[in-house]
Every structure is written in structure tokens, then in C-alpha cells.
Amino acid sequence: MLTTLQTAYTDTRASDLAWALGREPLPALAVLDLQLHGAQVQLRLLGASHQVLLEEERGTCSETVACMPGSSTPLPLGVAKRLGDWEYEFAAHVETLSRGSFAGRAQELLALVAEHPHGLAGTFPGSPHAFTAMLAQRQQGQVRWRTWHAYPQEGRLVATRTRVGVRTAVAAV
């Protein structure tokens, strides 16, 4: 699903993004509710980027990647945490692209997400290449999502990848 977000484009620097787990639902500009084989996933586009809410029999998980005033947790390159019975893994990558490459990559990602049944993308008024896009899936008992945050004025694309799955027992050797 592709939508135009009815808000000013204020999240204007990739370095302003912060990461948080466990935040309450924040006001969203667009929402996509998904049922993924027993897991309820809500993809939320915020004025300042994204939030994913996951609810399953074993518990809940809330991930927020956004410009959060007062946040002391910048966007990490990687995180691995235990959340009750789950293992949570997060990774982020910042890509710097030329103007032409950025426009092409933006169009490619927006087309991919807009046409996917588990995808949500929002463009910001004033720049067709300023967007946040999200894609979720369930695979091998794990819920996974990817996000892309575009900063055309910097030529930067921030991509994140998250995996949440049941913690597996490690056999003693």
C-alpha cells in the first residue's frame, strides 16, 4: 500500500534517527494491520519514521525507529536481545547514493513495497523521493520486517532489518 503522508517533512537527517524497544503506540499517519500465521503485526508510519507492533501468543514487541526528541539511543548498527521467549535481532545500514542513483533506488523500493500485500509506504509532500517504507513477513516461525527511510537532500537511504522468533535452546556439549 502506498500513501501520501499528510504532514510536513521534518525528519530530515539520517543521523537524527533513534531506536527504541517497548514504546507505547505513537500517533500514526498510516497503519497496516496484518495477520501472519498467528501473529498480529501492525506497521505504523509516523511523522518521524516508523513503529512496528507485534503481538503473538508468547508476548508482544514494539520497535520504534524515529526522530525522538530526548532519546539517548541513536540508531545502532546491530542489536540482539532476549524478549521473554523471543530472540530479537535488529540491524541498520546507511547507504549514501548519487542523486541519479538515489532517485532510481527510491522508485524501485516504492514499487516493491506498494505492490506487496504486506507492505506499507508513505511519501512526504514536496519530494517524491522522501519516503518511509515497510515490509513484513513470517518465515520459518519468525516474524521479520524491513524498513527504508529516505533522505533525498542528503542522498542517504537508511535500511533496517528485524527478526523476532522463539528462542531456541542450545544443547550442552
CSV table of C-alpha atoms in Angstrom, one decimal:
chain,number,residue,atom,x,y,z
A,1,MET,CA,0.0,0.0,0.0
A,2,LEU,CA,1.3,3.4,-1.0
A,3,THR,CA,0.1,6.6,0.6
A,4,THR,CA,1.0,10.3,0.7
A,5,LEU,CA,1.5,11.3,4.3
A,6,GLN,CA,-0.3,14.5,5.2
A,7,THR,CA,2.4,16.1,7.2
A,8,ALA,CA,5.5,18.3,6.7
A,9,TYR,CA,8.7,16.5,6.0
A,10,THR,CA,10.6,17.3,9.3
A,11,ASP,CA,12.6,14.1,9.8
A,12,THR,CA,15.4,15.5,7.5
A,13,ARG,CA,18.7,13.9,8.6
A,14,ALA,CA,19.5,10.2,8.7
A,15,SER,CA,21.7,10.9,11.8
A,16,ASP,CA,18.7,12.1,13.7
A,17,LEU,CA,17.1,8.6,13.8
A,18,ALA,CA,16.9,6.8,17.1
A,19,TRP,CA,15.9,3.3,18.0
A,20,ALA,CA,13.8,2.1,20.9
A,21,LEU,CA,12.1,-1.1,22.1
A,22,GLY,CA,8.9,-1.2,24.2
A,23,ARG,CA,7.4,2.2,23.5
A,24,GLU,CA,3.7,2.7,23.6
A,25,PRO,CA,2.0,3.2,20.3
A,26,LEU,CA,2.7,6.7,18.9
A,27,PRO,CA,0.4,8.7,16.8
A,28,ALA,CA,0.5,7.3,13.3
A,29,LEU,CA,-0.2,8.8,9.9
A,30,ALA,CA,-0.8,5.5,8.2
A,31,VAL,CA,-1.3,2.0,9.6
A,32,LEU,CA,-1.4,-1.5,8.0
A,33,ASP,CA,-2.8,-4.4,10.2
A,34,LEU,CA,-1.5,-7.8,9.2
A,35,GLN,CA,-2.3,-11.4,10.3
A,36,LEU,CA,0.8,-13.5,9.7
A,37,HIS,CA,0.1,-17.1,10.7
A,38,GLY,CA,-0.9,-16.4,14.3
A,39,ALA,CA,1.0,-13.2,14.7
A,40,GLN,CA,-0.7,-9.8,14.6
A,41,VAL,CA,1.6,-7.2,13.2
A,42,GLN,CA,0.8,-3.5,12.9
A,43,LEU,CA,3.1,-1.5,10.6
A,44,ARG,CA,2.8,2.2,11.5
A,45,LEU,CA,4.2,5.2,9.6
A,46,LEU,CA,4.9,8.1,11.9
A,47,GLY,CA,5.6,11.7,11.1
A,48,ALA,CA,9.1,10.9,12.2
A,49,SER,CA,9.6,7.4,10.6
A,50,HIS,CA,8.2,4.0,11.8
A,51,GLN,CA,6.9,1.8,14.5
A,52,VAL,CA,6.1,-1.9,14.4
A,53,LEU,CA,3.8,-3.6,16.9
A,54,LEU,CA,3.9,-7.4,17.1
A,55,GLU,CA,1.5,-9.4,19.2
A,56,GLU,CA,1.6,-13.2,19.4
A,57,GLU,CA,0.6,-15.9,21.9
A,58,ARG,CA,4.1,-15.6,23.5
A,59,GLY,CA,4.0,-11.9,24.1
A,60,THR,CA,4.4,-8.5,22.4
A,61,CYS,CA,7.1,-6.4,20.9
A,62,SER,CA,7.2,-2.8,20.0
A,63,GLU,CA,10.0,-1.4,17.8
A,64,THR,CA,10.3,2.3,17.0
A,65,VAL,CA,12.9,3.9,14.7
A,66,ALA,CA,12.2,7.6,14.5
A,67,CYS,CA,13.4,11.1,15.4
A,68,MET,CA,12.5,11.0,19.1
A,69,PRO,CA,13.3,14.3,21.0
A,70,GLY,CA,15.2,13.5,24.1
A,71,SER,CA,16.1,10.0,23.0
A,72,SER,CA,19.6,8.9,24.2
A,73,THR,CA,19.7,5.7,22.0
A,74,PRO,CA,20.9,6.6,18.5
A,75,LEU,CA,20.3,4.2,15.6
A,76,PRO,CA,22.6,1.2,16.3
A,77,LEU,CA,24.2,-0.9,13.6
A,78,GLY,CA,23.0,-4.1,15.3
A,79,VAL,CA,21.2,-5.3,18.4
A,80,ALA,CA,20.5,-8.8,19.7
A,81,LYS,CA,18.2,-9.1,22.7
A,82,ARG,CA,16.1,-11.6,24.6
A,83,LEU,CA,12.5,-10.6,25.0
A,84,GLY,CA,10.9,-13.2,27.2
A,85,ASP,CA,10.6,-16.3,25.0
A,86,TRP,CA,11.8,-14.5,21.9
A,87,GLU,CA,15.1,-13.6,20.3
A,88,TYR,CA,15.1,-10.1,18.8
A,89,GLU,CA,17.7,-9.1,16.2
A,90,PHE,CA,17.9,-5.7,14.6
A,91,ALA,CA,20.4,-4.3,12.0
A,92,ALA,CA,20.7,-1.0,10.3
A,93,HIS,CA,22.7,0.2,7.3
A,94,VAL,CA,23.1,3.7,5.9
A,95,GLU,CA,23.7,4.0,2.2
A,96,THR,CA,24.9,7.2,0.5
A,97,LEU,CA,23.9,7.4,-3.2
A,98,SER,CA,24.4,9.9,-6.0
A,99,ARG,CA,21.3,12.0,-7.0
A,100,GLY,CA,20.6,9.8,-10.0
A,101,SER,CA,21.1,6.5,-8.2
A,102,PHE,CA,19.0,7.7,-5.2
A,103,ALA,CA,16.0,8.5,-7.5
A,104,GLY,CA,16.2,5.1,-9.2
A,105,ARG,CA,16.6,3.2,-5.9
A,106,ALA,CA,13.7,5.2,-4.4
A,107,GLN,CA,11.4,4.3,-7.3
A,108,GLU,CA,12.4,0.6,-7.1
A,109,LEU,CA,11.8,0.4,-3.4
A,110,LEU,CA,8.4,2.2,-3.5
A,111,ALA,CA,7.3,-0.1,-6.4
A,112,LEU,CA,8.3,-3.2,-4.4
A,113,VAL,CA,6.5,-2.2,-1.2
A,114,ALA,CA,3.4,-0.6,-2.8
A,115,GLU,CA,2.6,-3.8,-4.7
A,116,HIS,CA,3.3,-6.2,-1.8
A,117,PRO,CA,0.3,-7.4,0.3
A,118,HIS,CA,2.4,-6.9,3.5
A,119,GLY,CA,3.9,-3.6,2.5
A,120,LEU,CA,3.2,0.0,3.6
A,121,ALA,CA,5.0,3.0,2.1
A,122,GLY,CA,4.4,6.7,2.6
A,123,THR,CA,5.8,9.6,0.7
A,124,PHE,CA,6.1,13.1,2.1
A,125,PRO,CA,4.7,16.1,0.3
A,126,GLY,CA,7.2,18.2,-1.5
A,127,SER,CA,9.6,15.4,-2.5
A,128,PRO,CA,8.6,12.2,-4.4
A,129,HIS,CA,11.8,10.6,-3.1
A,130,ALA,CA,11.3,11.4,0.6
A,131,PHE,CA,9.6,8.3,2.0
A,132,THR,CA,9.4,5.6,4.7
A,133,ALA,CA,8.6,2.1,3.5
A,134,MET,CA,8.0,-1.1,5.5
A,135,LEU,CA,7.6,-4.8,4.5
A,136,ALA,CA,6.7,-7.7,6.9
A,137,GLN,CA,6.6,-11.4,6.5
A,138,ARG,CA,6.5,-14.6,8.6
A,139,GLN,CA,9.1,-17.2,7.7
A,140,GLN,CA,10.2,-20.4,9.4
A,141,GLY,CA,8.3,-19.4,12.6
A,142,GLN,CA,9.9,-16.0,12.7
A,143,VAL,CA,8.3,-12.6,12.1
A,144,ARG,CA,10.6,-10.4,10.0
A,145,TRP,CA,10.4,-6.8,8.7
A,146,ARG,CA,12.5,-4.5,6.7
A,147,THR,CA,12.2,-0.7,6.5
A,148,TRP,CA,13.7,2.0,4.4
A,149,HIS,CA,13.9,5.7,5.3
A,150,ALA,CA,14.8,8.1,2.5
A,151,TYR,CA,16.7,11.4,2.9
A,152,PRO,CA,17.0,12.8,-0.7
A,153,GLN,CA,18.5,16.1,0.4
A,154,GLU,CA,21.5,14.1,1.9
A,155,GLY,CA,21.4,11.3,-0.7
A,156,ARG,CA,21.1,8.8,2.2
A,157,LEU,CA,18.9,5.7,2.5
A,158,VAL,CA,18.6,4.1,5.9
A,159,ALA,CA,17.7,0.4,5.7
A,160,THR,CA,16.8,-1.7,8.7
A,161,ARG,CA,16.1,-5.4,9.1
A,162,THR,CA,14.5,-7.0,12.1
A,163,ARG,CA,13.8,-10.6,13.1
A,164,VAL,CA,11.8,-11.8,16.1
A,165,GLY,CA,11.5,-15.5,16.8
A,166,VAL,CA,11.2,-18.1,19.5
A,167,ARG,CA,14.4,-18.6,21.5
A,168,THR,CA,15.9,-21.9,20.7
A,169,ALA,CA,17.5,-24.0,23.4
A,170,VAL,CA,21.3,-24.5,23.0
A,171,ALA,CA,22.3,-28.1,23.6
A,172,ALA,CA,25.0,-28.7,26.2
A,173,VAL,CA,28.2,-30.1,24.8
